[in-house]
Amino acid sequence: MAFKMNYSFEGNAKNRPEQNLSGSGRKFTKDTLLEKTHEERQKRQEQRRKLQSAEVLQSHIRSYICRKHKKDEERQIFNQIEHLAPIEVLLRKLLFFYNPQQDKHKLFCMADKIVTNHELVIQRMDSDVSFSWLMKRYLFVCLRTLSEDGDNMNLIKSLYIFTNSAHIFEYLIRKDYYGYLGKEMESGSGHMKEIILLIEKPFKFLQESESLNDIALAEFCQKFLIPTITDRVHNNLITHLREMGFPYDRLIKYLNSGFHFQGSESLLLCVLLLEPDQYDPNFDSLRVISKLSATIHEVSSSINCYRKADSDDEFEFDETDQERQFLLDEYMSILNKYGRVKKFLNFFERHSENEQVVIDFTHLCHNLLLVYKDAVRKYFLLYKMGLNSTYLRKLWTYLNSNQSGQYQAKGSLISWREYHTYLAVFCDLFTFYTETLTDKENSDTSETFSKNDLLSMSKLLKNVARGLIEVAFPMCRSSGIPSTPEVLHLYRACLSSLRMLYMLDLRKQFCPLGFWTSEKIHIPPDLSRKNYLFRNYSSSFNGAGSDNIDVEDDEHMPPLSTIEQRSLAILAELPFLINFNTRVLLLRDLCRNSLGESNYQRLHNEIMNDNVVVIRRTHLYEDAFDKISSKSDSDLKHKVRIVFINTVGLEEVGIDGGGIFKEFINEVLKTAFDPNRGFFTLTADNTLYPNPNVHLIVDNFTDHYYFIGRLVGKAIFENILVDLPLAEFFLAKLLVDRASAHYLKSLDPVLYRNLLYLRDYNGDISDLGLDFTAVSNDLGETKITELKPGGANIPVTNWNRLEYIQRLADLKLNGQMKKQCGAFRLGLNSVVPISLLKLFSHKELQVIIGGDNQEIDLSDLSAHTLYGGEFTADHPTIVLFWKILHRFTDLQKKQLLKFVTSCSRPPLLGFKELNPQFCIQSSGTENRMPTASTCLNLLKIPIITEEETLRNKLVSAIEQQAGFELS
């Protein structure tokens, strides 16, 4: 058998075996070994920590046991020597072993002994520092034991008798002296008077130590004034402190030293309640109240948010909300006190040249303005500051000299600065100031601002308003501005003030022609068709814009661009920045499209709503009232065809294509506004307004005013001009709920001048013997009306004369005609929404109703005149007619236009929109007089070739206003 041999040329017969010394089947890396080593080290360290903790715990236990044994020994010794040892020895032992659960009786006995020997104890305290230290510790134990059960009277006596130095109070206050007393006071114990005396006592030592002054006032505020004010603090503590002479001036100086309290809603109220009756405001107190009032609006906002959240349910106050409402009522009551406001105003008059005083007053006014929407009329201080011309001039001087600091929209950047505070306050107060009786004959706003100032204001506020609207509607949502109360208030105040400046410019004309419409503002072309104006546009200010009715977005409506949204905001808030003709065309488009977005829809609606009304010419107004006033709101928007019954009872021939209805509405409104009928009366300048005494003539007068308002709305809807010279204040009341006091000039110029005299009277007004009543004569019956509750017993003085003027003007302009104007507005709104008419000022509304009062453009009239019968533009009689017309006076031109169209004013946008078109037709032979058919805008003149003859006949006809007939 052959064997196979393994040979190696290296000298080895076989391979060298490999050995693994790390153990079978396990391999550890370097990181694993390090981690394992670290864990073992942690275990050893934890073991050492447990041993140390055990030693410490054993040490404490031994110490506790040792102390317990020692205290027990001392307690036994105390029991043995209680009636023999001196007070110092007993007190030292008691303080060492005292335990509330075991030794309360000993403390009460010790307190009785100390109080009984109080004279000796006080002497020892004065001579021995160590004994004084024992007494401080004893007093702290008494303080801590007050809230526990038992007879606390000796403890209270100890606290009152032995707290006889500033250093003792410093020690106790640092040990929460006011905290313990506050708990005891709120617990309802029978020692309320004594506790209040203890709270008061540290204030007697404030002059001895500045450190006590600071710590005592700080702890007093922290424990009693800053938390939500309780009944005991309000009714007991604060009342007592005011009566006993609380160091109010020290509190004011401390609060003004830079110590700020965050989130306190009660501190301001307590500061106001603690103010002594004879205290005069100073720089410190003004600044403190200005700073602390910064949170008042948060109280109001929280209540409003709560109500809004629960608006669907029956609203009930919860406990927190009741407390906040209590605070608001208290703020209102205290800040409106006559004496307090008078002191503030006198202080301002004395220091109005001090810049810091103006700043503090501005911040105070700004804080109050944030509380309510109409805070100027709620807070008496704001009311008086709003009528203070000196203060308004100071604000304007600052704004005018710091215009570089005005708000400018740069993308999403906004930072609230001092300038914005001044601007917001000025806008609100200037608006209120201008709404009062501030206009004199041939003078600027009570000589407070010049026309140049008013022009500068208009420029500034116009730029700021445009910038705010751009910020309210940013290019992208991510750059939206948080709607803080300050920003929202500035937005509303600025826009409102700019509107007021525009209305003031209508009276004073301090802005150059075209100033308000100098900038081109884009209006969406499909605005009228899609009716965006009725929808509540949303801004980044969360509702800072229009108050329009909130309507759900139509899913088929295309979204508006940011520029279009800004344009709509301007249209809703500042419509006067848009050209008048543009707004008129928009109004007409909106009226037309309210019947349907397309011609087919409008035609369909017209066929389905064919209204034929039969009217007797002998009972024109009565039939119209019976047959139209009772129809539904939507009926009068559609076409109404009139069929007249003549005087003999026969139906007149002819189809109403619009002309007959025009004649009808003119004649009915002429009858309705006739002062002899009693619904309307005339002012001194022969303008019409509702009769305040109509209730003595007609019982259901509101139904009649509703009907007349519908007819006026129908005239606007159909572009029919009616010659109705309405009073300025009445037109204003159609657009706003309440007319401002300066409109009294258009109602009663004599009363207006008398009130101006009363306002500027330099003597003692009380000598005039006026009170808060108004005397009226209702058809021979004298009636006395109180302007405020108890007004007959309230004399008019120099202090309250502006309130008297405001209330009397409000009664004359708003109170006496409230029902009449309200019913008229409802009727008008049923045809043309008031929200659309608010696109115009009251003067522009008069133009919309009755046409423009400007000079008649004969070239425009001739270019849009039709000719009938034998007449053409080249006919000799027509050539003479235009030649004569060019030589007419303005009055004669208006008389001719009224003769033909029933309205003396030309159409708003020119004669091209006159419907039916102006037409001249021959009437035959020369011996006939010119006649007209106003329903057709048709003038009939005889064929005359002599200029003088034609002129005389035309003048005779138009001056007599005769010849109205249907041809």
Coordinates of C-alpha atoms in Angstrom, one line a residue, residues 459-833:
K459 CA -52.6 115.9 2.7
L460 CA -51.1 114.0 5.7
L461 CA -54.2 112.0 6.5
K462 CA -54.8 111.2 2.9
N463 CA -51.4 109.7 2.5
V464 CA -51.6 107.8 5.9
A465 CA -55.0 106.4 5.1
R466 CA -53.9 105.1 1.7
G467 CA -50.8 103.5 3.4
L468 CA -53.0 101.9 6.1
I469 CA -55.3 100.4 3.5
E470 CA -52.3 99.0 1.6
V471 CA -51.1 97.4 4.9
A472 CA -54.7 96.1 5.6
F473 CA -54.7 94.4 2.2
P474 CA -51.1 93.1 1.7
M475 CA -49.8 91.5 -1.4
C476 CA -49.4 88.1 0.3
R477 CA -51.1 86.7 3.4
S478 CA -47.8 85.9 5.0
S479 CA -47.1 89.6 5.2
G480 CA -50.3 90.5 7.0
I481 CA -50.2 92.8 10.0
P482 CA -51.5 91.6 13.4
S483 CA -54.8 93.4 14.3
T484 CA -53.7 94.8 17.6
P485 CA -56.2 97.2 19.3
E486 CA -53.7 100.1 18.6
V487 CA -53.5 99.4 14.9
L488 CA -57.3 98.9 14.6
H489 CA -58.0 102.1 16.4
L490 CA -55.5 104.1 14.2
Y491 CA -57.1 102.6 11.1
R492 CA -60.6 103.6 12.1
A493 CA -59.6 107.0 13.6
C494 CA -57.6 108.0 10.6
L495 CA -60.3 107.1 8.1
S496 CA -63.0 108.8 10.1
S497 CA -61.0 112.0 10.5
L498 CA -60.2 112.1 6.8
R499 CA -64.0 111.8 6.1
M500 CA -64.6 114.7 8.5
L501 CA -62.0 116.8 6.7
Y502 CA -63.7 116.2 3.4
M503 CA -67.0 117.3 4.9
L504 CA -65.3 120.3 6.4
D505 CA -63.8 121.1 3.0
L506 CA -67.3 121.1 1.5
R507 CA -68.2 124.0 3.9
K508 CA -64.9 125.9 3.9
Q509 CA -63.2 125.0 0.6
F510 CA -59.6 125.0 1.8
C511 CA -58.5 122.3 -0.6
P512 CA -57.8 123.1 -4.3
L513 CA -60.1 121.9 -7.0
G514 CA -59.6 118.3 -7.8
F515 CA -57.5 117.6 -4.6
W516 CA -59.5 114.7 -3.4
T517 CA -59.7 112.9 -6.8
S518 CA -56.2 113.7 -8.0
E519 CA -55.1 110.1 -7.9
K520 CA -56.5 107.5 -10.3
I521 CA -58.1 104.6 -8.4
H522 CA -58.9 101.4 -10.2
I523 CA -62.5 100.2 -9.9
P524 CA -63.1 96.5 -11.0
P525 CA -65.1 96.5 -14.2
D526 CA -67.4 93.8 -13.1
L527 CA -68.0 95.3 -9.7
S528 CA -71.7 96.2 -10.4
R529 CA -72.4 92.9 -12.1
K530 CA -71.0 90.7 -9.4
N531 CA -72.1 93.1 -6.6
Y532 CA -68.9 92.9 -4.7
L533 CA -69.8 96.1 -2.9
F534 CA -72.4 94.3 -0.8
R535 CA -69.9 91.7 0.4
N536 CA -67.8 92.1 3.5
Y537 CA -64.2 92.3 2.2
S538 CA -61.8 90.8 4.7
S539 CA -58.5 92.5 5.5
S540 CA -55.5 91.5 7.6
F541 CA -56.9 93.8 10.3
N542 CA -59.7 91.2 10.8
G543 CA -62.7 93.4 10.3
A544 CA -61.1 96.8 10.4
G545 CA -62.8 97.8 7.2
S546 CA -66.4 98.1 6.2
D547 CA -69.4 97.3 8.3
N548 CA -71.2 95.8 5.4
I549 CA -73.4 92.7 5.9
D550 CA -71.3 89.6 6.0
V551 CA -72.2 87.4 3.0
E552 CA -70.8 84.0 2.2
D553 CA -68.6 84.1 -0.9
D554 CA -70.1 82.9 -4.1
E555 CA -68.1 80.0 -5.3
H556 CA -68.7 81.1 -8.9
M557 CA -67.3 84.6 -8.2
P558 CA -63.7 85.1 -9.3
P559 CA -61.4 86.2 -6.5
L560 CA -60.3 89.8 -6.5
S561 CA -56.7 90.9 -6.7
T562 CA -55.1 92.8 -3.9
I563 CA -55.3 96.0 -5.9
E564 CA -59.0 95.5 -6.5
Q565 CA -59.5 94.8 -2.8
R566 CA -57.8 98.0 -1.9
S567 CA -60.0 99.8 -4.4
L568 CA -63.1 98.4 -2.9
A569 CA -61.9 99.4 0.6
I570 CA -61.5 102.9 -0.6
L571 CA -64.9 102.8 -2.3
A572 CA -66.5 101.7 1.0
E573 CA -64.5 103.9 3.4
L574 CA -63.3 106.9 1.4
P575 CA -65.6 107.1 -1.7
F576 CA -64.8 110.8 -2.2
L577 CA -61.4 109.9 -3.5
I578 CA -63.1 108.5 -6.6
N579 CA -64.5 110.8 -9.3
F580 CA -68.1 111.7 -8.9
N581 CA -69.1 110.6 -12.4
T582 CA -67.5 107.2 -11.8
R583 CA -69.6 106.7 -8.7
V584 CA -72.8 107.9 -10.4
L585 CA -72.3 105.3 -13.2
L586 CA -71.5 102.7 -10.6
L587 CA -74.8 103.5 -8.8
R588 CA -76.8 103.2 -11.9
D589 CA -75.1 99.9 -12.9
L590 CA -75.8 98.5 -9.5
C591 CA -79.5 99.6 -9.7
R592 CA -79.9 98.2 -13.1
N593 CA -78.2 94.9 -12.3
S594 CA -80.2 94.4 -9.2
L595 CA -83.0 93.4 -11.6
G596 CA -80.8 90.8 -13.3
E597 CA -77.2 90.5 -14.4
S598 CA -78.1 90.2 -18.1
N599 CA -80.5 91.9 -20.5
Y600 CA -82.5 88.7 -20.8
Q601 CA -82.9 88.4 -17.0
R602 CA -84.0 92.0 -16.8
L603 CA -86.5 91.6 -19.6
H604 CA -87.9 88.5 -18.1
N605 CA -88.3 90.2 -14.7
E606 CA -89.9 93.2 -16.4
I607 CA -92.5 90.9 -18.1
M608 CA -93.2 88.9 -15.0
N609 CA -93.6 92.1 -12.9
D610 CA -95.7 94.2 -15.1
N611 CA -97.3 96.7 -12.6
V612 CA -100.1 98.9 -13.9
V613 CA -101.4 101.5 -11.5
V614 CA -104.6 103.5 -12.1
I615 CA -104.4 107.1 -10.7
R616 CA -107.1 109.7 -10.7
R617 CA -105.8 113.1 -11.5
T618 CA -108.2 114.7 -9.0
H619 CA -106.8 112.5 -6.2
L620 CA -103.2 112.1 -7.3
Y621 CA -101.4 111.7 -3.9
E622 CA -104.2 109.7 -2.2
D623 CA -104.4 107.1 -5.0
A624 CA -100.6 106.8 -5.2
F625 CA -100.4 106.3 -1.4
D626 CA -103.2 103.7 -1.4
K627 CA -101.9 101.7 -4.3
I628 CA -98.1 102.0 -4.1
S629 CA -97.2 102.3 -0.4
S630 CA -98.6 98.9 0.4
K631 CA -96.7 97.0 -2.3
S632 CA -93.8 94.8 -1.4
D633 CA -90.3 96.2 -1.3
S634 CA -89.2 94.6 -4.6
D635 CA -92.2 95.8 -6.6
L636 CA -91.1 99.4 -6.9
K637 CA -87.7 98.4 -8.4
H638 CA -89.5 97.1 -11.5
K639 CA -91.3 99.2 -14.1
V640 CA -94.5 100.8 -13.0
R641 CA -96.9 101.9 -15.7
I642 CA -99.3 104.6 -14.9
V643 CA -102.9 105.0 -16.3
F644 CA -104.4 108.4 -15.5
I645 CA -108.1 108.9 -15.1
N646 CA -109.0 112.5 -16.1
T647 CA -111.4 114.9 -14.4
V648 CA -114.5 113.5 -16.1
G649 CA -113.7 109.9 -15.1
L650 CA -112.3 108.7 -18.4
E651 CA -109.1 106.8 -18.9
E652 CA -106.6 109.0 -20.8
V653 CA -105.3 107.8 -24.1
G654 CA -101.7 106.8 -24.4
I655 CA -99.2 104.1 -23.4
D656 CA -96.8 104.8 -20.6
G657 CA -93.3 104.4 -22.1
G658 CA -91.7 106.2 -19.2
G659 CA -92.7 109.7 -19.8
I660 CA -96.1 109.4 -18.0
F661 CA -94.5 107.8 -15.0
K662 CA -92.0 110.6 -14.9
E663 CA -94.8 113.2 -14.8
F664 CA -96.6 111.1 -12.2
I665 CA -93.7 110.9 -9.8
N666 CA -92.9 114.6 -10.2
E667 CA -96.4 115.6 -9.5
V668 CA -96.8 113.2 -6.5
L669 CA -93.6 114.3 -4.9
K670 CA -94.4 118.0 -5.6
T671 CA -97.7 117.4 -3.7
A672 CA -96.0 115.3 -0.9
F673 CA -93.4 118.0 -0.2
D674 CA -95.8 120.8 -0.4
P675 CA -95.5 122.5 3.1
N676 CA -99.3 123.2 3.0
R677 CA -99.9 119.4 3.3
G678 CA -98.0 119.3 6.5
F679 CA -95.5 116.5 6.0
F680 CA -92.6 118.9 5.3
T681 CA -91.8 122.4 6.3
L682 CA -89.4 125.1 5.2
T683 CA -86.2 126.4 6.7
A684 CA -85.2 130.0 6.6
D685 CA -83.4 129.5 3.3
N686 CA -86.5 127.8 1.8
T687 CA -85.3 124.2 1.9
L688 CA -87.5 121.3 2.9
Y689 CA -87.3 119.0 6.0
P690 CA -89.8 116.8 7.9
N691 CA -92.3 118.6 10.0
P692 CA -91.4 117.9 13.7
N693 CA -95.1 118.4 14.7
V694 CA -96.6 116.2 12.0
H695 CA -97.9 113.8 14.7
L696 CA -100.5 116.5 15.6
I697 CA -101.8 116.5 12.0
V698 CA -101.6 112.9 10.9
D699 CA -101.8 109.8 13.0
N700 CA -100.1 107.3 10.7
F701 CA -97.4 109.8 9.6
T702 CA -94.7 107.1 9.5
D703 CA -96.5 105.3 6.7
H704 CA -96.6 108.5 4.7
Y705 CA -92.9 109.1 5.2
Y706 CA -92.1 105.6 4.2
F707 CA -94.1 106.0 1.0
I708 CA -92.5 109.3 0.2
G709 CA -89.1 107.8 0.8
R710 CA -89.9 105.0 -1.6
L711 CA -90.9 107.5 -4.3
V712 CA -87.7 109.4 -3.9
G713 CA -85.8 106.1 -4.1
K714 CA -87.7 105.2 -7.3
A715 CA -86.8 108.6 -8.8
I716 CA -83.1 107.9 -8.1
F717 CA -83.5 104.3 -9.4
E718 CA -85.0 105.5 -12.7
N719 CA -82.7 108.5 -13.1
I720 CA -85.6 110.9 -12.8
L721 CA -84.6 114.3 -11.5
V722 CA -87.1 116.0 -9.2
D723 CA -86.8 119.6 -8.2
L724 CA -86.7 119.1 -4.4
P725 CA -84.5 121.6 -2.5
L726 CA -83.9 119.4 0.6
A727 CA -82.4 120.9 3.8
E728 CA -78.7 120.1 4.3
F729 CA -79.2 118.5 7.7
F730 CA -82.0 116.3 6.3
L731 CA -79.8 115.0 3.5
A732 CA -77.1 114.3 6.0
K733 CA -79.5 112.3 8.2
L734 CA -80.4 110.1 5.2
L735 CA -76.8 108.9 5.1
V736 CA -76.0 108.8 8.8
D737 CA -78.0 108.0 11.9
R738 CA -77.3 111.2 13.7
A739 CA -76.6 114.7 12.3
S740 CA -73.7 116.6 13.9
A741 CA -74.3 119.8 15.7
H742 CA -72.9 122.1 13.0
Y743 CA -75.9 121.1 10.8
L744 CA -78.1 123.2 13.1
K745 CA -77.1 126.2 11.0
S746 CA -79.2 124.8 8.1
L747 CA -82.2 124.2 10.3
D748 CA -82.4 127.2 12.6
P749 CA -79.8 129.9 11.8
V750 CA -81.0 132.1 14.7
L751 CA -80.7 129.4 17.3
Y752 CA -77.3 128.5 15.8
R753 CA -76.0 132.0 16.2
N754 CA -77.4 132.1 19.8
L755 CA -75.6 128.9 20.7
L756 CA -72.4 130.3 19.2
Y757 CA -72.8 133.4 21.3
L758 CA -73.4 131.2 24.4
R759 CA -70.3 129.2 23.6
D760 CA -68.1 132.3 23.3
Y761 CA -69.7 134.2 26.2
N762 CA -66.9 135.6 28.4
G763 CA -69.0 136.3 31.5
D764 CA -70.7 134.0 34.0
I765 CA -73.2 132.0 32.1
S766 CA -75.1 131.1 35.2
D767 CA -76.3 134.7 35.2
L768 CA -78.3 134.0 32.1
G769 CA -80.6 131.6 34.1
L770 CA -80.5 128.7 31.6
D771 CA -81.1 125.1 32.6
F772 CA -81.0 121.8 30.7
T773 CA -84.5 122.1 29.2
A774 CA -85.8 123.2 25.8
V775 CA -89.0 125.0 25.1
S776 CA -91.0 124.3 21.9
N777 CA -94.3 125.6 20.5
D778 CA -96.4 122.8 19.1
L779 CA -99.2 124.5 17.2
G780 CA -99.7 127.1 19.9
E781 CA -99.1 124.7 22.8
T782 CA -95.9 125.4 24.8
K783 CA -94.0 122.3 25.7
I784 CA -90.9 121.9 27.9
T785 CA -88.5 119.0 27.2
E786 CA -85.6 118.0 29.5
L787 CA -82.3 117.6 27.7
K788 CA -81.1 115.1 30.3
P789 CA -82.7 113.4 33.4
G790 CA -83.5 116.1 36.0
G791 CA -82.5 118.8 33.5
A792 CA -84.9 121.3 34.9
N793 CA -82.8 121.3 38.1
I794 CA -79.4 121.5 36.4
P795 CA -78.2 125.1 35.7
V796 CA -76.1 125.8 32.6
T797 CA -72.6 127.0 33.8
N798 CA -69.4 127.9 32.1
W799 CA -68.3 124.3 32.8
N800 CA -71.2 122.4 31.2
R801 CA -72.3 124.9 28.5
L802 CA -70.7 122.8 25.7
E803 CA -72.7 119.8 26.9
Y804 CA -75.9 121.9 26.9
I805 CA -75.2 123.1 23.3
Q806 CA -74.6 119.5 22.2
R807 CA -77.7 118.2 23.8
L808 CA -79.9 121.0 22.5
A809 CA -78.6 120.7 19.0
D810 CA -79.1 116.9 19.2
L811 CA -82.7 117.4 20.2
K812 CA -83.5 119.7 17.4
L813 CA -81.7 117.8 14.7
N814 CA -82.3 114.2 15.8
G815 CA -84.7 113.8 18.6
Q816 CA -87.7 115.8 17.3
M817 CA -87.6 114.1 13.8
K818 CA -86.4 110.6 14.7
K819 CA -89.5 108.8 13.6
Q820 CA -90.1 110.8 10.5
C821 CA -86.5 110.5 9.2
G822 CA -86.4 106.8 10.2
A823 CA -89.5 105.9 8.2
F824 CA -88.2 108.0 5.2
R825 CA -84.9 106.2 5.3
L826 CA -86.6 102.8 5.4
G827 CA -88.7 103.6 2.4
L828 CA -85.7 105.0 0.5
N829 CA -83.6 101.9 1.4
S830 CA -86.4 99.6 0.1
V831 CA -85.6 100.8 -3.4
V832 CA -82.1 102.0 -3.3
P833 CA -80.0 100.6 -0.5

